[in-house]
XYZ file of C-alpha atoms in Angstrom:
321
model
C 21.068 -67.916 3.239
C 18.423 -65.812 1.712
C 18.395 -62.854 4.679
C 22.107 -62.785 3.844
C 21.834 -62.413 0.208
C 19.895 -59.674 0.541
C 21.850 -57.878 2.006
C 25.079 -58.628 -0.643
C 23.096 -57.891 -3.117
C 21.681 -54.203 -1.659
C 25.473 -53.344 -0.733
C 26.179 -54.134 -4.447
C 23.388 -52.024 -5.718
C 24.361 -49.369 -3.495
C 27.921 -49.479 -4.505
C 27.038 -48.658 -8.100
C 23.815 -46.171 -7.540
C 24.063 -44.228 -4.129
C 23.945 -40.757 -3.993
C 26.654 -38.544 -4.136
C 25.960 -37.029 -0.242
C 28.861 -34.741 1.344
C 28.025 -36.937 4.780
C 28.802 -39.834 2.858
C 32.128 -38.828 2.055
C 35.454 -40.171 3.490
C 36.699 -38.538 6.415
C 33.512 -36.823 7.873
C 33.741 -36.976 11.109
C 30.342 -38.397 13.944
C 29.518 -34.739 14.277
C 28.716 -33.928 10.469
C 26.998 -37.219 10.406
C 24.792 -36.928 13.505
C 23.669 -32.880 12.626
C 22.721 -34.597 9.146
C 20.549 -37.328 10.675
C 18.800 -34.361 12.788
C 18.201 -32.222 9.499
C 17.080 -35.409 7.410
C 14.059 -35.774 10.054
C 11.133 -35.287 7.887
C 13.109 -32.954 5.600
C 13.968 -34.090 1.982
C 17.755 -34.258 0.833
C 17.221 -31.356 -1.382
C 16.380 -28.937 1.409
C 19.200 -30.148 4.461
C 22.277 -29.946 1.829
C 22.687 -26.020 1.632
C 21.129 -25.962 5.579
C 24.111 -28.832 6.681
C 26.698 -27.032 5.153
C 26.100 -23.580 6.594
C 25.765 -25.482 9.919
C 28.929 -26.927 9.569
C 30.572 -24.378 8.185
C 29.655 -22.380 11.594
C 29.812 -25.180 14.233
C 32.192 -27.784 12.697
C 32.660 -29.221 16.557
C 30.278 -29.173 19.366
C 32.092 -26.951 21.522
C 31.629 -24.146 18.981
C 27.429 -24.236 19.009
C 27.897 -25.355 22.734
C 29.514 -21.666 23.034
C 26.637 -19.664 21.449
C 23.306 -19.243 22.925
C 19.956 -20.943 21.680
C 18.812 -18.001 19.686
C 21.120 -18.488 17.013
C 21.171 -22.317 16.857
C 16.989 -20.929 15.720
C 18.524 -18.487 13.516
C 20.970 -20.591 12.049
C 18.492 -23.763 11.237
C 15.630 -20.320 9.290
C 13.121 -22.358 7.531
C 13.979 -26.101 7.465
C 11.064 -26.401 9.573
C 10.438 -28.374 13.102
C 13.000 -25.865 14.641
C 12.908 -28.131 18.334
C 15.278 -29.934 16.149
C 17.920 -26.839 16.289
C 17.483 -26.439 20.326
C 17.867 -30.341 20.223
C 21.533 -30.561 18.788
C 22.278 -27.681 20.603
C 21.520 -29.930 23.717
C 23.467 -32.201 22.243
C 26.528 -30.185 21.746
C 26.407 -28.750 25.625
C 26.267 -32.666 26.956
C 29.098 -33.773 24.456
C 31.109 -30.704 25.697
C 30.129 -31.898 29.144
C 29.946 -35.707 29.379
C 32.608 -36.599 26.447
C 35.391 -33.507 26.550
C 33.946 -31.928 22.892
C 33.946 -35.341 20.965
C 30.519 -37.273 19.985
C 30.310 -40.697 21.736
C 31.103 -44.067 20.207
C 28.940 -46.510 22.209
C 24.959 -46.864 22.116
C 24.091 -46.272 25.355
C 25.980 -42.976 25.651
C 24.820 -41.598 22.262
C 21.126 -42.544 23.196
C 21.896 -40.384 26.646
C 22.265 -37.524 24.287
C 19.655 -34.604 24.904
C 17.054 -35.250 22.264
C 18.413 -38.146 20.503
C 16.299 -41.500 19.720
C 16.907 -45.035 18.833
C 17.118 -44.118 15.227
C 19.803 -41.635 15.436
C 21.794 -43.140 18.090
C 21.782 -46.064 15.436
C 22.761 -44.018 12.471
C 25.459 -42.423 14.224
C 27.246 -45.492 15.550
C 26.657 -47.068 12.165
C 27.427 -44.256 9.990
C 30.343 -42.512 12.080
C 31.567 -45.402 13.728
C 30.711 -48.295 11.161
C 29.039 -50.184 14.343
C 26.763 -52.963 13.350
C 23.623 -51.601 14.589
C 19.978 -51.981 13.179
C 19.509 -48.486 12.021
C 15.806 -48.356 10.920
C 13.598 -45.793 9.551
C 10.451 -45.371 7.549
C 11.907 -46.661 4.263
C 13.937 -49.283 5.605
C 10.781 -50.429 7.976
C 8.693 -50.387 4.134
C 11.399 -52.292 2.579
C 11.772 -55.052 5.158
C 8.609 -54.953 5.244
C 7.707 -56.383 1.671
C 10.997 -57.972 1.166
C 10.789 -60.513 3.976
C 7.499 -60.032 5.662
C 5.873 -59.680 2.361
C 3.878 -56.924 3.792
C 3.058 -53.860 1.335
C 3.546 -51.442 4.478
C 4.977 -51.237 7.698
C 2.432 -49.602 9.793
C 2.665 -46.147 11.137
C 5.490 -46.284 13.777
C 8.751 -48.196 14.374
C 8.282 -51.254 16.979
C 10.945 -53.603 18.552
C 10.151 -56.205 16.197
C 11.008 -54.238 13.292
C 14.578 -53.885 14.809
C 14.790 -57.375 15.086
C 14.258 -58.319 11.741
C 16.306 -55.825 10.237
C 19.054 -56.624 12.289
C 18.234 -60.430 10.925
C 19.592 -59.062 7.969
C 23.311 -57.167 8.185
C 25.907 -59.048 7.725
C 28.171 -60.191 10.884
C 31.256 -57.988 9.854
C 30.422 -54.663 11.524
C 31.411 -52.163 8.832
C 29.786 -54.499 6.292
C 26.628 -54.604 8.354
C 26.845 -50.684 8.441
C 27.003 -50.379 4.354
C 23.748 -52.675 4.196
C 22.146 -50.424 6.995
C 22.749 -47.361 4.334
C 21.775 -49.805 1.481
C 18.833 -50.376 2.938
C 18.059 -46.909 3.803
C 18.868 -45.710 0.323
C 16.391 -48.243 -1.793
C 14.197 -47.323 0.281
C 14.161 -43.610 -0.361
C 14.206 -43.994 -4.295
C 13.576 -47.164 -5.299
C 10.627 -49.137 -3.024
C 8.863 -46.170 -2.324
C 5.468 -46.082 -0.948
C 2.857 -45.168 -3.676
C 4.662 -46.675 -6.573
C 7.805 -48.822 -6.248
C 9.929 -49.458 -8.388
C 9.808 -53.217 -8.868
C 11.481 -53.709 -12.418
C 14.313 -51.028 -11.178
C 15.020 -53.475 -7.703
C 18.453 -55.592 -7.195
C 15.711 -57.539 -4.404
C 12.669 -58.327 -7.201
C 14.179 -62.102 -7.255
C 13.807 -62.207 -3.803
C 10.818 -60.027 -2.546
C 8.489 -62.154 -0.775
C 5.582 -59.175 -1.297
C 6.007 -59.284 -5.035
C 5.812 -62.426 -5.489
C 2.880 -62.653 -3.888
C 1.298 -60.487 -6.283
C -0.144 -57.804 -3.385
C -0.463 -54.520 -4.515
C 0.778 -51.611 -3.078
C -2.060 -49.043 -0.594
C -4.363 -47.426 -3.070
C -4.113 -44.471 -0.162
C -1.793 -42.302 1.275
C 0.175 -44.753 4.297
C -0.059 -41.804 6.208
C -2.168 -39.056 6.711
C -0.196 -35.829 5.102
C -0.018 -33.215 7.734
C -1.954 -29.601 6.979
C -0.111 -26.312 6.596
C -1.487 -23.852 5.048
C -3.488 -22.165 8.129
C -2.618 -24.017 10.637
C -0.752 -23.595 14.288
C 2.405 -24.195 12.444
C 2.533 -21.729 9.425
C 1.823 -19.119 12.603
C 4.379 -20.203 14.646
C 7.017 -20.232 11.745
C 5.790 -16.346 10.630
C 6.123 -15.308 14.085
C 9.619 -17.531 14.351
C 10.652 -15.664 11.156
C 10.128 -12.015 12.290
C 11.910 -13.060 15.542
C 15.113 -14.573 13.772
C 15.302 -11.401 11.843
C 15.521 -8.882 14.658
C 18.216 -8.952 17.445
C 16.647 -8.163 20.984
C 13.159 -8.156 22.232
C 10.236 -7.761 19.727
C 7.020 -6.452 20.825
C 3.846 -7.943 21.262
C 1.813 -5.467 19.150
C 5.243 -6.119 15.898
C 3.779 -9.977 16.323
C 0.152 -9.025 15.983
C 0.623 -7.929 12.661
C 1.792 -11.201 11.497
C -1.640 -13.105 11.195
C -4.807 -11.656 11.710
C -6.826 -14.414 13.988
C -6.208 -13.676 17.559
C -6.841 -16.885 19.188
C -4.358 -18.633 17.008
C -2.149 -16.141 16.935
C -1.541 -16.474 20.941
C -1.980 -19.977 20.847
C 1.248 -20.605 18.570
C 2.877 -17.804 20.165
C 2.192 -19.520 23.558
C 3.172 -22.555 22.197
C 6.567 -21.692 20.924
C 7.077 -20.268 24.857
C 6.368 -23.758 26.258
C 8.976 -25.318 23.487
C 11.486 -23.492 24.670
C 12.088 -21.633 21.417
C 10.873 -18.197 23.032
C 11.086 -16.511 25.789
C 8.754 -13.858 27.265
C 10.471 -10.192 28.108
C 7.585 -7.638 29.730
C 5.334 -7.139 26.838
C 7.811 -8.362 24.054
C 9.342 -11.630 23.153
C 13.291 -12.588 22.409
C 14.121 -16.111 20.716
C 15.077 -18.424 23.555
C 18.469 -17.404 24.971
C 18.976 -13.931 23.156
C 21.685 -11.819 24.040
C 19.269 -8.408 24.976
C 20.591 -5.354 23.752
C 20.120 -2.261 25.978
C 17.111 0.080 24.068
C 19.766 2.517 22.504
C 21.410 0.347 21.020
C 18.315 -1.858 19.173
C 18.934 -2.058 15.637
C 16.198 -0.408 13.643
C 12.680 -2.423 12.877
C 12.666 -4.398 9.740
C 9.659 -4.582 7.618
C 6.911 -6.759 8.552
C 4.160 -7.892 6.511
C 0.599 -7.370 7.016
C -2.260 -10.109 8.022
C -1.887 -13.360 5.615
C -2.709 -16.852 5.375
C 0.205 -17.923 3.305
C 0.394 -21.382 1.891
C 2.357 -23.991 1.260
C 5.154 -26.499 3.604
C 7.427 -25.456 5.826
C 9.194 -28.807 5.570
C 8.838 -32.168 3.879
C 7.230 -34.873 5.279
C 9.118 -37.902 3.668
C 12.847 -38.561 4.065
C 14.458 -38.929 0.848
């Protein structure tokens, strides 16, 4: 059968070419793999390694981040970017202390219960921690499927039931084998059929790729429309994040001001990080959510901020690879 050959033949390629990933490795345990899948989140490889390890290195169970506060879950996660994501897994680690006495959850239902957690991660943790057989689908593997079997040069902007379906079509019965071909999938994804210019003549699935063989070519445009950074809302709110992580106890409003120069955004980010949860108001000054606030004697001296900017360039990566 064709959908199962495809499959045997990514595992294979995947046997010989995956990356060498420390939450790949033998032995790590559901909560390495699920505060990787939270990092990977529109964050490239490159920038989650050093990030994951100091995590873990902290917080290697729940119950240890469950202990601390918020604020230094935001500390702790500095610039990967999309910092909800650090309040998230904190969440997380409170309702596994909770619900499941300190240890992540093996079935579906209960990991998608999780504070914060989707279908896609609730997938990749039950496939990836607990070698579940489990559609476990995300932007590459929605591409690949995509023009594989569908022979489709894109997927379309967001993940829909059907795309679960047929990529489920796909993995093998045998539940850990179903899980390598989820990874498989994932990985050729990433580096080989990416979305501007695949890698055809470097694919174990050219033989079989219903989209090249039909001789389509790949979007002449971007498949999505790249997000802006330099000047807007969220280069603010990571400045004003920034001078926040680096002091212990309540900043004031006018230390903030100096941080960007336009008023209106200015308040608006800072406003918005207050309704994320990431910051909490304290009289005229501003703590990161959950701070432990030191008595006024005892605040440790002001660290240098810089002046009005407009900075550029990402706080995070947009692709996962």
């Amino acid at each position: 059968m064709v959908d199962k050959e495809l499959a045997s033949t990514a595992i294979r390629w995947f046997d010989e070419n995956a990356r060498d990933l420390p939450w790949r490795a033998p032995g790590v345990g559901a909560w390495a793999i699920l505060v990787s899948e939270v990092m990977l989140q529109q964050t490239p490889v490159v920038r989650v390694l050093p990030a994951w390890r100091a995590w873990l290195a902290r917080w290697p169970e729940p119950a240890a981040l469950a202990a601390d506060p918020p604020a230094e879950a935001i500390r702790m996660w500095g610039r990967l970017g999309y910092p909800r994501r650090a309040l998230r897994l904190r969440g997380c680690a409170v309702a596994i202390v909770e619900r499941h006495d300190g240890q992540v959850p093996t079935g579906l239902d209960e990991l998608l219960a999780l504070p914060g957690v989707g279908a896609y991660t609730a997938r990749a943790v039950a496939a990836f921690a607990y070698g579940q057989r489990h559609p476990v689908v995300d932007t590459n593997v929605r591409r690949l499927v995509a023009r594989a079997v569908a022979g489709e040069p894109d997927a379309g902007p967001a993940t829909r039931p059907a795309d679960l379906v047929a990529t489920a079509e796909l993995l093998p019965v045998d539940p850990a084998r179903a899980a390598r071909a989820s990874a498989a999938f994932m990985e050729l994804g990433a580096l080989v059929c990416v979305a501007r210019t695949p890698r055809c003549a470097d694919c174990p699935l050219a033989s079989m790729c219903a989209w090249r063989a039909s001789g389509r070519t790949a979007p002449e445009g971007p498949t999505r429309r790249p997000q802006r950074y330099a000047g807007a809302d969220r280069q603010v709110r990571g400045m004003l994040l920034a001078v926040l992580r680096e002091t212990t106890g309540p900043v004031h409003r006018d230390r903030l001001d100096l941080v960007w120069d336009d008023d209106a955004q200015r308040a608006r980010a800072l406003a918005g990080l207050v309704d994320d949860g990431l910051v909490e108001p304290v009289g005229g000054s501003y703590v990161l959510a959950g701070d432990r606030i030191l008595p006024v004697d005892r605040q440790p001296a002001d660290r240098r901020v810089p002046g009005p900017r407009r900075a550029a360039g990402p706080e995070v990566g947009t692709e996962r690879t």
